[in-house]
Each structure stands twice: as structure tokens, then as C-alpha cells.
Amino acid sequence: MAEADVMIADNKTRAVRLALLGAPNCGKTSLFNALTGGRAKVANYPGVTVEYRKGAFTLPSGAPIELLDLPGVYGDCGHSMDERVAIDAVRGNLTGERAPDAIMFMMDASHVSTHLHNVLQAKNYGLPVVLVLNMMDMAARDGIDIDVQQLEAQIGVPVISCVAVRAAGRAHLLDYLQEWTGDVAANFAAKPEPEPGTLKELQAKARTISRGCVSRIQKAETFTQRIDSFVLHPVLGVVILFGILFFMFQAVYSWSGPAITAIEDSFVGLSGIVGGVLPEGWIRSLISDGIIAGVGSVIVFLPQIVILFAFILLLEASGYMARAAFLVDSLMAKVGLNGRAFIPLLSSFACAIPGVMAARTIENEKDRLTTIMIAPLMTCSARWPVYLLIVGAFIPASNVGPFNLQGLVLLGLVIVGIIFAMIMAFIFKRILARGVQSSLLIELPSYKTPVFKDYLRGLWDRAMIFVNRAGRIILPASIIVWLLGTYPNRDSGFEGTFAGMIGRVLEPVFTPIGFNTEIVFSLIPSMAAREVAVGTLGTLYALEETQIDDKLGGLLAVDWSLATALAFLAWFVFAPQCLSTFAIIKKETNSWRWPLITFAYLFVLAYLASLLTYHAALSFGWG
Amino acid sequence: MPDAQTLDTLKKNIVARITTIESVEAGVETRLREIGFAEGDEVEALHFGLFGRNPMSVRLNGALIAMRRREAACIFVSPIHG
């Protein structure tokens, strides 16, 4: 005991900093999560790692380790922004971060013969390198046998076999790290011999080494290949992809019913308790109409958000997502987009912010800008509460054949967003980058069973981001909206309040598209986050009603015409109002120009779409 | 000589050996090499996209790489017979 305490004291002085370097999909993030318990300094969105993440853990010996999880990178050139982050981190060029003490180079054991030259390149960083061969179990299953000792002797750096997702599989690595960090001064001074030569020469050297150390028993067909003969089929593959997306959107509606009803009922119940306990007056109104109605009307969509992300994360973790990128690339090429744009665009279904950041993986700058500017057209999760509210209130829950009509409308809204994204990409590419060819070069990873713990953590993180937003943005917004919707004079109706006055001033602009004063006002607080529009309407309509047990959807169905509801939906397909999106575009493009252009084109499209929808609906007699 | 053939014209399920990698455009060759294409490696075209056989996926030493035909055209191959 006393001995252990002394060791901890000795090692406390300075944590050893290790950088996790390696190709995409080799399991860096799995190892990072397993070792650090997933507690990272930089919040990472699901999908590709574009920022580095920093975490810490303590070895059984008590030695503290700091771990950097870096974006996947093949060589040392840094073709795209995310690759440059990884290389800058290793070179110690990241501002505010000291250089790592050593590199843990991770490699998928199944792909040693393909990627071994990347280790030779890594030796040139002038840092100690240890090669971690991950997923040794999968390699063995596919008939690949690696002579680790021989490889270690030939490549000139220590080689450790590992199965990152299993505790037993990490034992080797931990033993080594323990020994390695036992005498930092001595062990970390040993830098590997630099590897001179061109990339072609390094490849030739690596191939010679791997031929001597890696043997492969040809198996007729691996599991991944069998699946891919269906999934990557030019016609069948596209049918499967659309089937998956279709099922996903149906599930968002069909599976969430009971949970939503439970949440709705508990908020109505809470409101009832407040009504019973507090006397009639402004405090009761603030809590019941402001906070409970405002926050509740957004929290109620949590089950649907969780279902959506349960699908996205599963597709991501299983290795299917890169296949989807391959399948849609044919279409992407038609509008001049990079195939890699698929992953940022898909992330944008969660939120445009990680989407805009994930565009860093696109090498061509013009392609990256185009992708960034169309990212807000993907249906982000902040739009879901708006869609779900309006669709739930105005579209009958009848069935069209075997399909739920509400689910179909929802899917339609998503598709309209995608179609406009493609049209805008086509236009931007013509203006921005005439003649610049886009490209695609990605590795399709083997299929994997997702690690249950990592999967649940990802889902939990997403749910918490949603709930935290409700607390940090929607709660204060609800209180402000309640204030503006109550004072100075509620007795003369909505017109007598500040919210009514603000709405009135802007109303002439929006009357042609069918928006009433409440909607016009709700657009302003929704600058903070789009779903605040729902919270705002929740508060405004709660204030208007004497009955507190009415649900927002029902109130809207009475107050709005179908034409107005459809115009409102059309507006939110484009929904220019989201300050955080503009902030991130400003940051990632380092100029005011692109966020302003994005804002302008989205506003024009939103207005025209609502105008068209409203008048088309009126002509059908839905006014 | 049959080795004037490039990877983008390789038929499905034909195994070929890479003879040369070179690109006019700066950077393409480097990217192809970094991701793992090298002279002497065996490649096999496995899947093709819906329009114009673009993109294509290629088996390379047990890995599966997706690429557009424009990139594949920088890789010269010679089919392995029998």
C-alpha cells in the first residue's frame, strides 16, 4: 500500500502523453473509449473524428497516461483539414497543446500488408513509435497469420497485438505500457531510426517485410464479401439503402407513440399539480405556461430523437455508412459533389454543426465550401420537433397501403431538403469551382458487430445533448417568451403584449405566406435553436388558453388553417434561422462571406417555398 | 502489351497485378499510394456504381477501396491469367 502511494507520488509529476495515430476505422476511438472510459475533453459528435480528443487514465502501476485520439490518416501529407489536425498534433504544432511523448500507431491487423508503409512514414516524426495491431481476432478468423516477433524485428519498432474492444485483448498493451512508462527517461529517449526514401520506396520496403511476416490462407469468401455482393449491388444496393432509410423514418413515428404519450401526460400532470398548489397569479403562469409548456413541448420529442440516433449510430458502427457513401456517390457525381460529402451531409441530419465540421475530411477546398453551404438543408434534429408537431396535428394518422401517412409526409419533407441540397450544390459548383474535378477514395471497412457499451454511450450522449439544449437554451428562452407574451398588458389579448407588438411589426412581411402573429414572433427566439419555435408556440398558446390540459398540437389544429400549417412546414425545410450554424460556418471558412451567402439563399428559398405552398394550398380550398 | 490497361477498365472479378501508378494531377498518386496501392499488388474490381460504372470498389490485399474511375485510371494493371 505504502509502496503504491510512493509510486503514484513519483509519477504524478508529469503524465506521459501518447498520440493514437492510424488509418480511419482501425479502432482508435474504441481503444480510446475502452482505456479512458470515454471521458473526453472535446465533445465529439457521432461519426468521424474531426477534432482531436484528449482523455486520461491511470495504469495499474499508477502511472498517469494522457491519450490523444486523432482523426484517421494514412500518410504524412495531410490532404484534408482533419488529416492536418492529426499531423499537427503529432508534430506538436497544435496551439495550446504540447507535443506527444510517443506515438501509438494503430493498424487493423487484417490490413497489415496494405498499410505497413504508413508505420515507416510515422517513424520519421522523431518520436518513439509502438505499433498496435488491432482486431487480431478478426484477422485470425479471416485466415491471416502474423508473425509478430518477426515483424517487430523487421519494422524496427515494438509490435503489440491487441483486441481493443475486449479487456483480455488489451492486457498485452497495458503490460507493455506499464513496462514502457516504468522508466520514462530511458525508454522514451530511444527514437526509431528515420526511414529515408520516397513513398514508393517505403512501400516496396514494407511489402518485402509483410511478405515475410504475414501469411494469408485464401478463404473462399469472407463474411463481408458475401454481404457486400447484395449491399453494394448497383441496383439492389440502392434499393436496400432506400429501404433502410424508409424503415428508419417509419420507426421514428411508429415506435415512439407510447413513450410520447407518457411524457405528455406527465407534463400535463405536472401542470395540474402546479395549478393545484400555487394560487392563481403570475408565478403559476410562469411555471405552468412558461416553463412547463415551453420545455415540455420540446422534451416530448426525445423518444423520436433517440430512435433516429439509434439507427444512425448503428449504421455508423456496423460499417454500413461508408457503403452508403459508395452507393450515393454515383448521384453525388452528377451534381459535381465529392463522394465524401455524404458523411458530413449525413451528420447534418443530427445537427449542421458536426456536419460542417466533418466537411474537413473533403480535400478539395471548393468541394468543402459547397458541402458546408448545403449542410443546413439536411433535416437536422432541431427541425424534428417542428415537423413532428405540425405533421402530428394536421396530417391524419391514416394508412396509405401498409404505410403510415404521417411517416410518409415526414420522409417527403426530408427528401425535399435533399433535392434542394443537390440543386444548390449543382449551382454552387458551377459558380465556385468551374472545371474542378471531384473525387472519391475511401476504404470500406469490414462489417462489425457494434460494441454495445460504445453504442449505448453514443446514444446516451446524443440524448443528453438534446436534453441539455432544452435546459440551457429552451428553458431561458421559454422564460423570456413568457415575459414578452405576458407583459405589459395581457388582458387585451396577444396584441397587448410585447410579443404581439414585435409580431405585428414584422407581420406584413409574412402575411403573404400565411403566417399569423404568433408564428412570426416564434421565428425570432428560434434563432437560438430551431426547436425553440415549438417551445415558443407552446408558451404562447398555453397563455391564450384557460384550460391547461390541452396539448399544443390540438390547439394549433383549431387555430391554424391547413394552408398555414403547410406553409410553416415549407419554411422549416429551409429554416434559415439558426445562429450556431452561422457561427460554425464563419469559424470553418474563416470569413463572413460564406455564412452571409448561406443565410441569404436559405431565407429566399424559405420565403418562396412558403409562398408557393400557401397559395397552392389555398387554391385547393385548404385555407 | 496488355499492361497499357488501367484499373478503371478492369472487368468485374478479374484479378490483375499493378504495374505502374502515375498521375498527371499532383497528389493523386500520393493519395493512392498512402491508402495502399503499390506496384506488384493484386487488385480485383468487385462492385460498380449505378451510373457509368462509377464509382467502383476494388479489393486490395483483403481491404476494399471505393474510388472513382478517374482515380482508378492512374493505376496501370496487367490481368493475371489462369
XYZ file of N, CA, C and O in Angstrom, chain A residues 258-329:
288
model
N -46.164 5.335 -27.488
C -46.402 5.187 -26.047
C -45.502 6.089 -25.195
O -45.974 6.720 -24.242
N -44.224 6.174 -25.567
C -43.293 6.986 -24.776
C -43.696 8.455 -24.823
O -43.654 9.163 -23.807
N -44.117 8.919 -26.007
C -44.530 10.313 -26.142
C -45.765 10.592 -25.296
O -45.816 11.588 -24.570
N -46.729 9.699 -25.371
C -47.943 9.879 -24.578
C -47.590 9.952 -23.096
O -48.104 10.803 -22.363
N -46.678 9.085 -22.663
C -46.280 9.074 -21.250
C -45.667 10.414 -20.849
O -45.998 10.976 -19.797
N -44.779 10.947 -21.707
C -44.129 12.228 -21.374
C -45.156 13.353 -21.377
O -45.209 14.160 -20.459
N -46.006 13.360 -22.407
C -47.037 14.399 -22.497
C -47.919 14.395 -21.253
O -48.160 15.435 -20.638
N -48.345 13.171 -20.878
C -49.239 13.062 -19.724
C -48.551 13.535 -18.451
O -49.174 14.177 -17.608
N -47.242 13.223 -18.336
C -46.580 13.620 -17.095
C -46.418 15.142 -17.031
O -46.504 15.728 -15.958
N -46.226 15.786 -18.196
C -46.139 17.258 -18.171
C -47.505 17.882 -17.875
O -47.597 18.856 -17.140
N -48.548 17.291 -18.443
C -49.893 17.784 -18.155
C -50.187 17.593 -16.669
O -50.708 18.484 -15.990
N -49.769 16.417 -16.132
C -49.961 16.138 -14.713
C -49.227 17.140 -13.840
O -49.769 17.678 -12.865
N -47.975 17.414 -14.244
C -47.135 18.368 -13.506
C -47.806 19.739 -13.484
O -47.875 20.407 -12.442
N -48.340 20.117 -14.647
C -49.026 21.394 -14.771
C -50.240 21.431 -13.845
O -50.518 22.438 -13.199
N -50.930 20.287 -13.768
C -52.094 20.190 -12.903
C -51.714 20.341 -11.435
O -52.393 21.035 -10.670
N -50.592 19.703 -11.045
C -50.124 19.802 -9.656
C -49.794 21.249 -9.325
O -50.208 21.779 -8.288
N -49.068 21.905 -10.258
C -48.719 23.314 -10.044
C -49.994 24.142 -9.884
O -50.093 24.994 -9.003
N -50.968 23.857 -10.745
C -52.242 24.572 -10.685
C -52.957 24.369 -9.356
O -53.630 25.259 -8.845
N -52.786 23.159 -8.789
C -53.452 22.874 -7.532
C -52.752 23.493 -6.335
O -53.387 23.894 -5.364
N -51.420 23.567 -6.413
C -50.632 24.021 -5.267
C -50.524 25.543 -5.221
O -50.708 26.158 -4.173
N -50.224 26.127 -6.394
C -49.990 27.572 -6.409
C -51.284 28.334 -6.632
O -52.146 27.884 -7.390
N -51.404 29.478 -5.997
C -52.591 30.296 -6.243
C -52.520 30.922 -7.629
O -51.440 31.060 -8.200
N -53.654 31.268 -8.156
C -53.753 31.956 -9.445
C -52.860 33.198 -9.404
O -52.875 33.941 -8.423
N -52.042 33.410 -10.422
C -51.190 34.593 -10.396
C -50.020 34.419 -11.325
O -49.929 33.421 -12.055
N -49.102 35.380 -11.302
C -48.035 35.357 -12.306
C -47.053 34.211 -12.092
O -46.525 33.664 -13.038
N -46.819 33.809 -10.819
C -45.857 32.725 -10.586
C -46.389 31.428 -11.181
O -45.665 30.698 -11.858
N -47.662 31.159 -10.956
C -48.258 29.945 -11.502
C -48.217 29.981 -13.026
O -47.901 28.984 -13.679
N -48.507 31.131 -13.595
C -48.494 31.256 -15.049
C -47.080 31.050 -15.597
O -46.877 30.364 -16.597
N -46.078 31.622 -14.888
C -44.692 31.477 -15.352
C -44.306 30.006 -15.360
O -43.755 29.502 -16.347
N -44.607 29.301 -14.259
C -44.186 27.905 -14.162
C -44.995 27.031 -15.117
O -44.446 26.228 -15.870
N -46.275 27.210 -15.119
C -47.128 26.314 -15.877
C -47.163 26.660 -17.369
O -46.956 25.797 -18.220
N -47.390 27.929 -17.713
C -47.484 28.325 -19.130
C -46.109 28.572 -19.745
O -45.898 28.325 -20.923
N -45.196 29.106 -18.919
C -43.871 29.436 -19.456
C -42.978 28.214 -19.483
O -42.649 27.686 -20.538
N -42.616 27.731 -18.298
C -41.581 26.701 -18.228
C -42.100 25.330 -18.632
O -41.536 24.680 -19.525
N -43.186 24.878 -18.022
C -43.648 23.510 -18.307
C -44.129 23.386 -19.754
O -43.754 22.453 -20.466
N -44.904 24.357 -20.222
C -45.394 24.285 -21.603
C -44.254 24.448 -22.605
O -44.192 23.744 -23.607
N -43.328 25.365 -22.299
C -42.231 25.642 -23.233
C -41.254 24.486 -23.321
O -40.988 23.956 -24.401
N -40.730 24.067 -22.168
C -39.738 22.988 -22.164
C -40.404 21.660 -22.510
O -39.874 20.868 -23.284
N -41.594 21.446 -21.955
C -42.299 20.185 -22.179
C -42.582 19.921 -23.640
O -42.442 18.797 -24.119
N -42.939 20.980 -24.377
C -43.304 20.762 -25.773
C -42.093 20.368 -26.616
O -42.254 19.882 -27.721
N -40.881 20.562 -26.085
C -39.687 20.131 -26.818
C -39.208 18.775 -26.311
O -38.877 17.880 -27.098
N -39.202 18.602 -24.990
C -38.739 17.337 -24.395
C -39.559 16.148 -24.895
O -39.069 15.037 -25.002
N -40.802 16.425 -25.248
C -41.701 15.367 -25.675
C -41.168 14.645 -26.923
O -41.559 13.522 -27.219
N -40.257 15.267 -27.637
C -39.731 14.648 -28.854
C -38.502 13.792 -28.608
O -37.938 13.211 -29.528
N -38.108 13.705 -27.336
C -36.937 12.890 -27.000
C -37.034 11.445 -27.516
O -36.067 10.952 -28.105
N -38.170 10.745 -27.342
C -38.218 9.363 -27.834
C -37.908 9.259 -29.327
O -37.196 8.352 -29.755
N -38.435 10.214 -30.109
C -38.199 10.146 -31.549
C -36.743 10.443 -31.907
O -36.174 9.822 -32.795
N -36.146 11.390 -31.175
C -34.733 11.707 -31.400
C -33.888 10.473 -31.074
O -32.963 10.129 -31.815
N -34.216 9.802 -29.984
C -33.448 8.617 -29.589
C -33.575 7.516 -30.639
O -32.579 6.882 -31.004
N -34.776 7.318 -31.182
C -34.951 6.278 -32.204
C -34.131 6.621 -33.449
O -33.421 5.783 -34.000
N -34.190 7.891 -33.869
C -33.431 8.327 -35.048
C -31.938 8.041 -34.871
O -31.281 7.481 -35.751
N -31.412 8.408 -33.698
C -29.983 8.202 -33.479
C -29.624 6.751 -33.254
O -28.510 6.338 -33.568
N -30.567 5.987 -32.730
C -30.311 4.558 -32.577
C -29.993 3.967 -33.951
O -29.093 3.140 -34.085
N -30.693 4.431 -34.977
C -30.433 3.954 -36.340
C -29.112 4.500 -36.882
O -28.284 3.756 -37.395
N -28.935 5.811 -36.781
C -27.736 6.431 -37.361
C -26.475 5.817 -36.754
O -25.538 5.456 -37.461
N -26.463 5.675 -35.432
C -25.272 5.135 -34.762
C -25.030 3.677 -35.134
O -23.891 3.244 -35.261
N -26.123 2.934 -35.311
C -25.984 1.526 -35.678
C -25.380 1.399 -37.083
O -24.476 0.596 -37.314
N -25.857 2.215 -38.011
C -25.331 2.194 -39.378
C -23.856 2.582 -39.385
O -23.036 2.011 -40.087
N -23.528 3.572 -38.550
C -22.174 4.067 -38.400
C -21.250 2.959 -37.867
O -20.222 2.642 -38.460
N -21.656 2.355 -36.749
C -20.794 1.409 -36.041
C -20.658 0.076 -36.768
O -19.661 -0.622 -36.610
N -21.655 -0.278 -37.584
C -21.607 -1.575 -38.245
C -20.723 -1.559 -39.489
O -20.377 -2.602 -40.016
N -20.369 -0.367 -39.961
C -19.552 -0.265 -41.164
C -20.392 -0.018 -42.413
O -19.867 0.041 -43.518
N -21.705 0.134 -42.250
C -22.568 0.324 -43.412
C -22.452 1.732 -44.002
O -22.610 1.926 -45.209
N -22.173 2.719 -43.144
C -22.212 4.110 -43.577
C -21.301 4.389 -44.776
O -21.698 5.095 -45.704
N -20.090 3.839 -44.762
C -19.179 4.053 -45.887
C -19.753 3.436 -47.161
O -19.563 3.955 -48.261
N -20.489 2.323 -47.005
C -21.150 1.703 -48.163
C -22.223 2.629 -48.719
O -22.405 2.740 -49.925
N -22.958 3.266 -47.817
C -23.984 4.207 -48.254
C -23.329 5.327 -49.061
O -23.850 5.751 -50.090
N -22.153 5.767 -48.605
C -21.420 6.810 -49.326
C -21.072 6.324 -50.731
O -21.182 7.056 -51.709
N -20.658 5.052 -50.815
C -20.319 4.470 -52.115
C -21.558 4.451 -53.022
O -21.499 4.817 -54.193
N -22.691 4.036 -52.452
C -23.913 3.894 -53.247
C -24.432 5.231 -53.753
O -24.939 5.322 -54.864
N -24.337 6.280 -52.934
C -24.890 7.562 -53.379
C -23.874 8.362 -54.182
O -24.215 9.384 -54.759
N -22.622 7.879 -54.241
C -21.597 8.641 -54.949
C -21.947 8.843 -56.413
O -21.679 9.891 -56.992
